[in-house]
mmCIF file with all atom_site columns, C-alpha atoms in Angstrom:
data_model
loop_
_atom_site.group_PDB
_atom_site.id
_atom_site.type_symbol
_atom_site.label_atom_id
_atom_site.label_alt_id
_atom_site.label_comp_id
_atom_site.label_asym_id
_atom_site.label_entity_id
_atom_site.label_seq_id
_atom_site.pdbx_PDB_ins_code
_atom_site.Cartn_x
_atom_site.Cartn_y
_atom_site.Cartn_z
_atom_site.occupancy
_atom_site.B_iso_or_equiv
_atom_site.pdbx_formal_charge
_atom_site.auth_seq_id
_atom_site.auth_comp_id
_atom_site.auth_asym_id
_atom_site.auth_atom_id
_atom_site.pdbx_PDB_model_num
ATOM 1   C CA . ILE A 1 1   ? -13.319 -73.851 33.266 1.00 68.00 ? 1   ILE A CA 1
ATOM 2   C CA . GLU A 1 2   ? -9.878  -75.284 34.106 1.00 65.00 ? 2   GLU A CA 1
ATOM 3   C CA . LYS A 1 3   ? -10.414 -78.093 31.590 1.00 59.00 ? 3   LYS A CA 1
ATOM 4   C CA . LYS A 1 4   ? -11.239 -75.559 28.853 1.00 60.00 ? 4   LYS A CA 1
ATOM 5   C CA . LYS A 1 5   ? -8.153  -73.518 29.739 1.00 61.00 ? 5   LYS A CA 1
ATOM 6   C CA . LYS A 1 6   ? -5.989  -76.636 29.529 1.00 56.00 ? 6   LYS A CA 1
ATOM 7   C CA . GLU A 1 7   ? -7.538  -77.617 26.173 1.00 60.00 ? 7   GLU A CA 1
ATOM 8   C CA . ALA A 1 8   ? -6.965  -74.090 24.819 1.00 61.00 ? 8   ALA A CA 1
ATOM 9   C CA . ALA A 1 9   ? -3.349  -74.192 25.991 1.00 61.00 ? 9   ALA A CA 1
ATOM 10  C CA . LEU A 1 10  ? -2.825  -77.604 24.351 1.00 59.00 ? 10  LEU A CA 1
ATOM 11  C CA . ASP A 1 11  ? -4.437  -76.359 21.142 1.00 64.00 ? 11  ASP A CA 1
ATOM 12  C CA . GLY A 1 12  ? -1.944  -73.501 21.066 1.00 67.00 ? 12  GLY A CA 1
ATOM 13  C CA . ILE A 1 13  ? 0.994   -75.816 21.765 1.00 70.00 ? 13  ILE A CA 1
ATOM 14  C CA . PHE A 1 14  ? -0.034  -78.342 19.112 1.00 72.00 ? 14  PHE A CA 1
ATOM 15  C CA . LEU A 1 15  ? -0.639  -75.652 16.490 1.00 76.00 ? 15  LEU A CA 1
ATOM 16  C CA . ASP A 1 16  ? 2.798   -74.199 17.252 1.00 77.00 ? 16  ASP A CA 1
ATOM 17  C CA . VAL A 1 17  ? 4.329   -77.674 16.923 1.00 77.00 ? 17  VAL A CA 1
ATOM 18  C CA . VAL A 1 18  ? 2.692   -78.262 13.531 1.00 81.00 ? 18  VAL A CA 1
ATOM 19  C CA . ASN A 1 19  ? 3.884   -74.883 12.257 1.00 80.00 ? 19  ASN A CA 1
ATOM 20  C CA . GLU A 1 20  ? 7.375   -75.499 13.661 1.00 84.00 ? 20  GLU A CA 1
ATOM 21  C CA . ALA A 1 21  ? 7.455   -78.939 12.025 1.00 86.00 ? 21  ALA A CA 1
ATOM 22  C CA . LYS A 1 22  ? 6.647   -77.297 8.691  1.00 89.00 ? 22  LYS A CA 1
ATOM 23  C CA . GLU A 1 23  ? 9.626   -74.974 9.023  1.00 89.00 ? 23  GLU A CA 1
ATOM 24  C CA . LEU A 1 24  ? 12.053  -77.528 10.477 1.00 89.00 ? 24  LEU A CA 1
ATOM 25  C CA . VAL A 1 25  ? 11.672  -80.083 7.686  1.00 92.00 ? 25  VAL A CA 1
ATOM 26  C CA . GLY A 1 26  ? 10.928  -77.617 4.880  1.00 92.00 ? 26  GLY A CA 1
ATOM 27  C CA . ALA A 1 27  ? 7.399   -78.841 4.147  1.00 92.00 ? 27  ALA A CA 1
ATOM 28  C CA . GLU A 1 28  ? 4.757   -77.121 2.091  1.00 90.00 ? 28  GLU A CA 1
ATOM 29  C CA . ALA A 1 29  ? 2.136   -78.263 4.626  1.00 88.00 ? 29  ALA A CA 1
ATOM 30  C CA . THR A 1 30  ? 1.898   -80.245 7.862  1.00 90.00 ? 30  THR A CA 1
ATOM 31  C CA . THR A 1 31  ? -0.974  -81.872 9.731  1.00 89.00 ? 31  THR A CA 1
ATOM 32  C CA . LEU A 1 32  ? -1.365  -83.452 13.145 1.00 89.00 ? 32  LEU A CA 1
ATOM 33  C CA . PHE A 1 33  ? -3.878  -86.284 13.004 1.00 91.00 ? 33  PHE A CA 1
ATOM 34  C CA . ILE A 1 34  ? -5.423  -87.469 16.266 1.00 90.00 ? 34  ILE A CA 1
ATOM 35  C CA . VAL A 1 35  ? -6.362  -91.133 16.742 1.00 93.00 ? 35  VAL A CA 1
ATOM 36  C CA . GLU A 1 36  ? -9.893  -91.551 18.026 1.00 93.00 ? 36  GLU A CA 1
ATOM 37  C CA . GLY A 1 37  ? -10.943 -95.192 18.139 1.00 94.00 ? 37  GLY A CA 1
ATOM 38  C CA . ASP A 1 38  ? -10.670 -96.614 14.638 1.00 96.00 ? 38  ASP A CA 1
ATOM 39  C CA . ILE A 1 39  ? -10.494 -93.183 12.941 1.00 94.00 ? 39  ILE A CA 1
ATOM 40  C CA . ILE A 1 40  ? -7.782  -90.554 12.607 1.00 93.00 ? 40  ILE A CA 1
ATOM 41  C CA . TYR A 1 41  ? -8.831  -86.978 12.003 1.00 90.00 ? 41  TYR A CA 1
ATOM 42  C CA . ALA A 1 42  ? -6.961  -83.827 11.055 1.00 87.00 ? 42  ALA A CA 1
ATOM 43  C CA . LYS A 1 43  ? -6.903  -81.604 14.136 1.00 80.00 ? 43  LYS A CA 1
ATOM 44  C CA . TYR A 1 44  ? -4.051  -79.143 13.572 1.00 75.00 ? 44  TYR A CA 1
ATOM 45  C CA . VAL A 1 45  ? -2.854  -77.820 10.242 1.00 74.00 ? 45  VAL A CA 1
ATOM 46  C CA . GLY A 1 46  ? 0.117   -75.777 9.067  1.00 75.00 ? 46  GLY A CA 1
ATOM 47  C CA . GLY A 1 47  ? 0.325   -74.367 5.553  1.00 66.00 ? 47  GLY A CA 1
ATOM 48  C CA . MET A 1 48  ? -3.071  -75.283 4.105  1.00 59.00 ? 48  MET A CA 1
ATOM 49  C CA . LYS A 1 49  ? -6.597  -73.929 4.295  1.00 52.00 ? 49  LYS A CA 1
ATOM 50  C CA . SER A 1 50  ? -7.806  -75.396 7.574  1.00 49.00 ? 50  SER A CA 1
ATOM 51  C CA . ALA A 1 51  ? -11.452 -75.543 6.462  1.00 46.00 ? 51  ALA A CA 1
ATOM 52  C CA . HIS A 1 52  ? -10.509 -78.041 3.742  1.00 49.00 ? 52  HIS A CA 1
ATOM 53  C CA . ILE A 1 53  ? -8.162  -80.151 5.809  1.00 54.00 ? 53  ILE A CA 1
ATOM 54  C CA . LYS A 1 54  ? -10.255 -80.390 8.981  1.00 52.00 ? 54  LYS A CA 1
ATOM 55  C CA . GLU A 1 55  ? -12.825 -82.401 7.049  1.00 69.00 ? 55  GLU A CA 1
ATOM 56  C CA . ILE A 1 56  ? -10.337 -85.237 6.707  1.00 82.00 ? 56  ILE A CA 1
ATOM 57  C CA . ARG A 1 57  ? -11.290 -88.342 8.641  1.00 87.00 ? 57  ARG A CA 1
ATOM 58  C CA . ILE A 1 58  ? -9.514  -91.569 7.737  1.00 90.00 ? 58  ILE A CA 1
ATOM 59  C CA . PRO A 1 59  ? -10.019 -95.108 9.044  1.00 93.00 ? 59  PRO A CA 1
ATOM 60  C CA . VAL A 1 60  ? -6.963  -96.400 10.913 1.00 96.00 ? 60  VAL A CA 1
ATOM 61  C CA . GLY A 1 61  ? -5.070  -98.598 8.454  1.00 94.00 ? 61  GLY A CA 1
ATOM 62  C CA . LYS A 1 62  ? -6.258  -96.741 5.333  1.00 93.00 ? 62  LYS A CA 1
ATOM 63  C CA . GLY A 1 63  ? -4.056  -94.325 3.413  1.00 92.00 ? 63  GLY A CA 1
ATOM 64  C CA . ILE A 1 64  ? -0.501  -93.504 4.392  1.00 95.00 ? 64  ILE A CA 1
ATOM 65  C CA . ALA A 1 65  ? -1.270  -91.671 7.646  1.00 94.00 ? 65  ALA A CA 1
ATOM 66  C CA . GLY A 1 66  ? -3.793  -94.361 8.604  1.00 95.00 ? 66  GLY A CA 1
ATOM 67  C CA . ARG A 1 67  ? -1.172  -97.061 7.993  1.00 96.00 ? 67  ARG A CA 1
ATOM 68  C CA . VAL A 1 68  ? 1.291   -95.210 10.246 1.00 96.00 ? 68  VAL A CA 1
ATOM 69  C CA . ALA A 1 69  ? -1.415  -94.956 12.932 1.00 96.00 ? 69  ALA A CA 1
ATOM 70  C CA . LEU A 1 70  ? -1.996  -98.720 12.682 1.00 97.00 ? 70  LEU A CA 1
ATOM 71  C CA . THR A 1 71  ? 1.610   -99.934 12.529 1.00 96.00 ? 71  THR A CA 1
ATOM 72  C CA . GLY A 1 72  ? 3.420   -97.246 14.522 1.00 96.00 ? 72  GLY A CA 1
ATOM 73  C CA . GLU A 1 73  ? 6.087   -97.238 11.783 1.00 96.00 ? 73  GLU A CA 1
ATOM 74  C CA . PRO A 1 74  ? 7.125   -93.984 10.077 1.00 97.00 ? 74  PRO A CA 1
ATOM 75  C CA . ALA A 1 75  ? 6.588   -93.547 6.334  1.00 95.00 ? 75  ALA A CA 1
ATOM 76  C CA . LEU A 1 76  ? 9.138   -91.657 4.196  1.00 95.00 ? 76  LEU A CA 1
ATOM 77  C CA . ILE A 1 77  ? 7.797   -91.440 0.640  1.00 93.00 ? 77  ILE A CA 1
ATOM 78  C CA . TYR A 1 78  ? 9.668   -89.643 -2.128 1.00 92.00 ? 78  TYR A CA 1
ATOM 79  C CA . ASP A 1 79  ? 6.893   -89.939 -4.731 1.00 91.00 ? 79  ASP A CA 1
ATOM 80  C CA . VAL A 1 80  ? 3.359   -90.668 -3.517 1.00 91.00 ? 80  VAL A CA 1
ATOM 81  C CA . ARG A 1 81  ? 2.245   -91.633 -7.029 1.00 87.00 ? 81  ARG A CA 1
ATOM 82  C CA . ASN A 1 82  ? 4.223   -94.851 -6.572 1.00 88.00 ? 82  ASN A CA 1
ATOM 83  C CA . GLU A 1 83  ? 2.600   -95.569 -3.192 1.00 89.00 ? 83  GLU A CA 1
ATOM 84  C CA . PRO A 1 84  ? -0.396  -97.945 -3.269 1.00 87.00 ? 84  PRO A CA 1
ATOM 85  C CA . ASP A 1 85  ? -1.820  -96.523 -0.014 1.00 88.00 ? 85  ASP A CA 1
ATOM 86  C CA . PHE A 1 86  ? -1.856  -92.937 -1.314 1.00 87.00 ? 86  PHE A CA 1
ATOM 87  C CA . ASN A 1 87  ? -5.317  -91.420 -1.746 1.00 79.00 ? 87  ASN A CA 1
ATOM 88  C CA . SER A 1 88  ? -5.324  -88.372 -4.035 1.00 77.00 ? 88  SER A CA 1
ATOM 89  C CA . LYS A 1 89  ? -8.919  -87.412 -3.170 1.00 72.00 ? 89  LYS A CA 1
ATOM 90  C CA . PHE A 1 90  ? -7.591  -84.974 -0.551 1.00 72.00 ? 90  PHE A CA 1
ATOM 91  C CA . ASP A 1 91  ? -5.604  -83.018 -3.119 1.00 73.00 ? 91  ASP A CA 1
ATOM 92  C CA . SER A 1 92  ? -7.382  -79.881 -4.277 1.00 72.00 ? 92  SER A CA 1
ATOM 93  C CA . GLU A 1 93  ? -7.022  -77.382 -7.063 1.00 65.00 ? 93  GLU A CA 1
ATOM 94  C CA . GLY A 1 94  ? -3.713  -75.682 -6.548 1.00 71.00 ? 94  GLY A CA 1
ATOM 95  C CA . PHE A 1 95  ? -2.410  -78.291 -4.104 1.00 79.00 ? 95  PHE A CA 1
ATOM 96  C CA . ILE A 1 96  ? -0.920  -81.555 -5.322 1.00 83.00 ? 96  ILE A CA 1
ATOM 97  C CA . THR A 1 97  ? 0.819   -83.980 -2.992 1.00 89.00 ? 97  THR A CA 1
ATOM 98  C CA . ARG A 1 98  ? 4.189   -85.167 -4.297 1.00 90.00 ? 98  ARG A CA 1
ATOM 99  C CA . SER A 1 99  ? 6.220   -86.343 -1.317 1.00 93.00 ? 99  SER A CA 1
ATOM 100 C CA . MET A 1 100 ? 5.245   -87.220 2.240  1.00 92.00 ? 100 MET A CA 1
ATOM 101 C CA . LEU A 1 101 ? 6.720   -87.947 5.650  1.00 96.00 ? 101 LEU A CA 1
ATOM 102 C CA . CYS A 1 102 ? 4.472   -89.399 8.364  1.00 95.00 ? 102 CYS A CA 1
ATOM 103 C CA . ILE A 1 103 ? 5.640   -89.990 11.934 1.00 95.00 ? 103 ILE A CA 1
ATOM 104 C CA . PRO A 1 104 ? 3.600   -91.654 14.695 1.00 95.00 ? 104 PRO A CA 1
ATOM 105 C CA . VAL A 1 105 ? 3.013   -89.829 17.970 1.00 92.00 ? 105 VAL A CA 1
ATOM 106 C CA . VAL A 1 106 ? 3.267   -92.436 20.733 1.00 91.00 ? 106 VAL A CA 1
ATOM 107 C CA . ASP A 1 107 ? 2.230   -92.091 24.369 1.00 88.00 ? 107 ASP A CA 1
ATOM 108 C CA . GLY A 1 108 ? 4.228   -93.330 27.364 1.00 86.00 ? 108 GLY A CA 1
ATOM 109 C CA . GLU A 1 109 ? 2.651   -96.782 27.069 1.00 90.00 ? 109 GLU A CA 1
ATOM 110 C CA . GLY A 1 110 ? 3.676   -97.229 23.423 1.00 90.00 ? 110 GLY A CA 1
ATOM 111 C CA . LYS A 1 111 ? 0.190   -96.580 22.007 1.00 92.00 ? 111 LYS A CA 1
ATOM 112 C CA . VAL A 1 112 ? -0.101  -94.478 18.842 1.00 94.00 ? 112 VAL A CA 1
ATOM 113 C CA . ILE A 1 113 ? -2.179  -91.400 19.725 1.00 91.00 ? 113 ILE A CA 1
ATOM 114 C CA . GLY A 1 114 ? -1.537  -89.360 16.599 1.00 91.00 ? 114 GLY A CA 1
ATOM 115 C CA . VAL A 1 115 ? 0.380   -88.947 13.351 1.00 93.00 ? 115 VAL A CA 1
ATOM 116 C CA . VAL A 1 116 ? 2.315   -85.922 12.137 1.00 93.00 ? 116 VAL A CA 1
ATOM 117 C CA . GLN A 1 117 ? 2.256   -85.662 8.363  1.00 93.00 ? 117 GLN A CA 1
ATOM 118 C CA . ALA A 1 118 ? 4.561   -83.409 6.336  1.00 94.00 ? 118 ALA A CA 1
ATOM 119 C CA . ILE A 1 119 ? 3.710   -82.899 2.671  1.00 91.00 ? 119 ILE A CA 1
ATOM 120 C CA . ASN A 1 120 ? 5.893   -81.756 -0.237 1.00 93.00 ? 120 ASN A CA 1
ATOM 121 C CA . LYS A 1 121 ? 9.501   -81.006 0.583  1.00 94.00 ? 121 LYS A CA 1
ATOM 122 C CA . VAL A 1 122 ? 10.551  -77.516 -0.466 1.00 89.00 ? 122 VAL A CA 1
ATOM 123 C CA . ALA A 1 123 ? 13.954  -75.878 -0.133 1.00 66.00 ? 123 ALA A CA 1
ATOM 124 C CA . SER A 1 124 ? 14.297  -74.251 3.273  1.00 55.00 ? 124 SER A CA 1
ATOM 125 C CA . LYS A 1 125 ? 15.973  -70.959 3.918  1.00 45.00 ? 125 LYS A CA 1
ATOM 126 C CA . VAL A 1 126 ? 18.768  -70.817 6.435  1.00 45.00 ? 126 VAL A CA 1
ATOM 127 C CA . ALA A 1 127 ? 20.671  -67.921 7.995  1.00 41.00 ? 127 ALA A CA 1
ATOM 128 C CA . GLY A 1 128 ? 22.756  -65.841 5.624  1.00 41.00 ? 128 GLY A CA 1
ATOM 129 C CA . GLY A 1 129 ? 20.109  -65.319 2.962  1.00 43.00 ? 129 GLY A CA 1
ATOM 130 C CA . ARG A 1 130 ? 20.622  -68.644 1.211  1.00 43.00 ? 130 ARG A CA 1
ATOM 131 C CA . ASP A 1 131 ? 18.642  -71.846 1.254  1.00 50.00 ? 131 ASP A CA 1
ATOM 132 C CA . ARG A 1 132 ? 20.170  -75.233 2.069  1.00 49.00 ? 132 ARG A CA 1
ATOM 133 C CA . GLU A 1 133 ? 21.250  -75.675 -1.547 1.00 50.00 ? 133 GLU A CA 1
ATOM 134 C CA . GLY A 1 134 ? 22.969  -72.285 -1.710 1.00 48.00 ? 134 GLY A CA 1
ATOM 135 C CA . GLU A 1 135 ? 20.289  -70.584 -3.798 1.00 50.00 ? 135 GLU A CA 1
ATOM 136 C CA . PRO A 1 136 ? 19.739  -66.870 -3.109 1.00 48.00 ? 136 PRO A CA 1
ATOM 137 C CA . GLU A 1 137 ? 16.924  -65.985 -0.723 1.00 48.00 ? 137 GLU A CA 1
ATOM 138 C CA . GLY A 1 138 ? 13.489  -65.853 -2.293 1.00 48.00 ? 138 GLY A CA 1
ATOM 139 C CA . LYS A 1 139 ? 14.344  -68.400 -4.952 1.00 47.00 ? 139 LYS A CA 1
ATOM 140 C CA . ARG A 1 140 ? 12.719  -71.528 -3.537 1.00 49.00 ? 140 ARG A CA 1
ATOM 141 C CA . ARG A 1 141 ? 13.176  -74.791 -5.362 1.00 52.00 ? 141 ARG A CA 1
ATOM 142 C CA . ARG A 1 142 ? 11.106  -77.895 -4.995 1.00 53.00 ? 142 ARG A CA 1
ATOM 143 C CA . ARG A 1 143 ? 12.990  -80.871 -3.626 1.00 56.00 ? 143 ARG A CA 1
ATOM 144 C CA . LYS A 1 144 ? 12.510  -84.482 -4.623 1.00 74.00 ? 144 LYS A CA 1
ATOM 145 C CA . GLY A 1 145 ? 11.449  -85.537 -1.156 1.00 88.00 ? 145 GLY A CA 1
ATOM 146 C CA . PHE A 1 146 ? 12.127  -85.561 2.532  1.00 93.00 ? 146 PHE A CA 1
ATOM 147 C CA . SER A 1 147 ? 15.406  -86.961 3.846  1.00 93.00 ? 147 SER A CA 1
ATOM 148 C CA . HIS A 1 148 ? 16.260  -89.374 6.644  1.00 93.00 ? 148 HIS A CA 1
ATOM 149 C CA . GLN A 1 149 ? 17.510  -86.320 8.553  1.00 94.00 ? 149 GLN A CA 1
ATOM 150 C CA . ASP A 1 150 ? 14.035  -84.760 8.171  1.00 94.00 ? 150 ASP A CA 1
ATOM 151 C CA . GLN A 1 151 ? 12.597  -88.000 9.548  1.00 95.00 ? 151 GLN A CA 1
ATOM 152 C CA . GLN A 1 152 ? 14.881  -87.859 12.600 1.00 94.00 ? 152 GLN A CA 1
ATOM 153 C CA . VAL A 1 153 ? 13.978  -84.213 13.249 1.00 93.00 ? 153 VAL A CA 1
ATOM 154 C CA . LEU A 1 154 ? 10.256  -84.922 13.001 1.00 93.00 ? 154 LEU A CA 1
ATOM 155 C CA . GLN A 1 155 ? 10.568  -88.000 15.228 1.00 92.00 ? 155 GLN A CA 1
ATOM 156 C CA . ALA A 1 156 ? 12.269  -85.883 17.896 1.00 90.00 ? 156 ALA A CA 1
ATOM 157 C CA . LEU A 1 157 ? 9.494   -83.308 17.650 1.00 87.00 ? 157 LEU A CA 1
ATOM 158 C CA . CYS A 1 158 ? 6.837   -86.029 17.910 1.00 86.00 ? 158 CYS A CA 1
ATOM 159 C CA . SER A 1 159 ? 8.389   -87.304 21.129 1.00 84.00 ? 159 SER A CA 1
ATOM 160 C CA . HIS A 1 160 ? 7.726   -83.843 22.598 1.00 75.00 ? 160 HIS A CA 1
ATOM 161 C CA . ILE A 1 161 ? 4.104   -83.868 21.414 1.00 72.00 ? 161 ILE A CA 1
ATOM 162 C CA . SER A 1 162 ? 3.420   -87.096 23.313 1.00 62.00 ? 162 SER A CA 1
ATOM 163 C CA . VAL A 1 163 ? 4.685   -85.525 26.540 1.00 60.00 ? 163 VAL A CA 1
ATOM 164 C CA . ALA A 1 164 ? 2.266   -82.585 26.216 1.00 56.00 ? 164 ALA A CA 1
#
């Protein structure tokens, strides 16, 4: 029973982290992939239909998130169409991946245990009713891609995931 309580608590924490990551970096969607042997699988999702995304299982080393799981190096991609490792089969009607930021989640021993993936940078609202570009509230613009600042923010968040 204690193990189930701990798992439920971790599920809640990780789902909160994925949703917070989405807001912090201004992503259309975020996913936390868990490394299990030679596969990564989508465990926690923010911003997409979870039934669709939870079916995603990728071999370590394949695709962008799989490459990050293998190398432990972040991936900041402004246009996934120019990325040879991008696999569009996970796009669905109404959702098209344009830009991506993937950050490894590393445990205390330096082993990659997961990957946080942010998809499609969108303008984020900030206090005062304007977004980061000064547009009035409610008028969201698509951005070209994630920034190095977004990468730093997501890396900091990932360091907290590994502690949990």
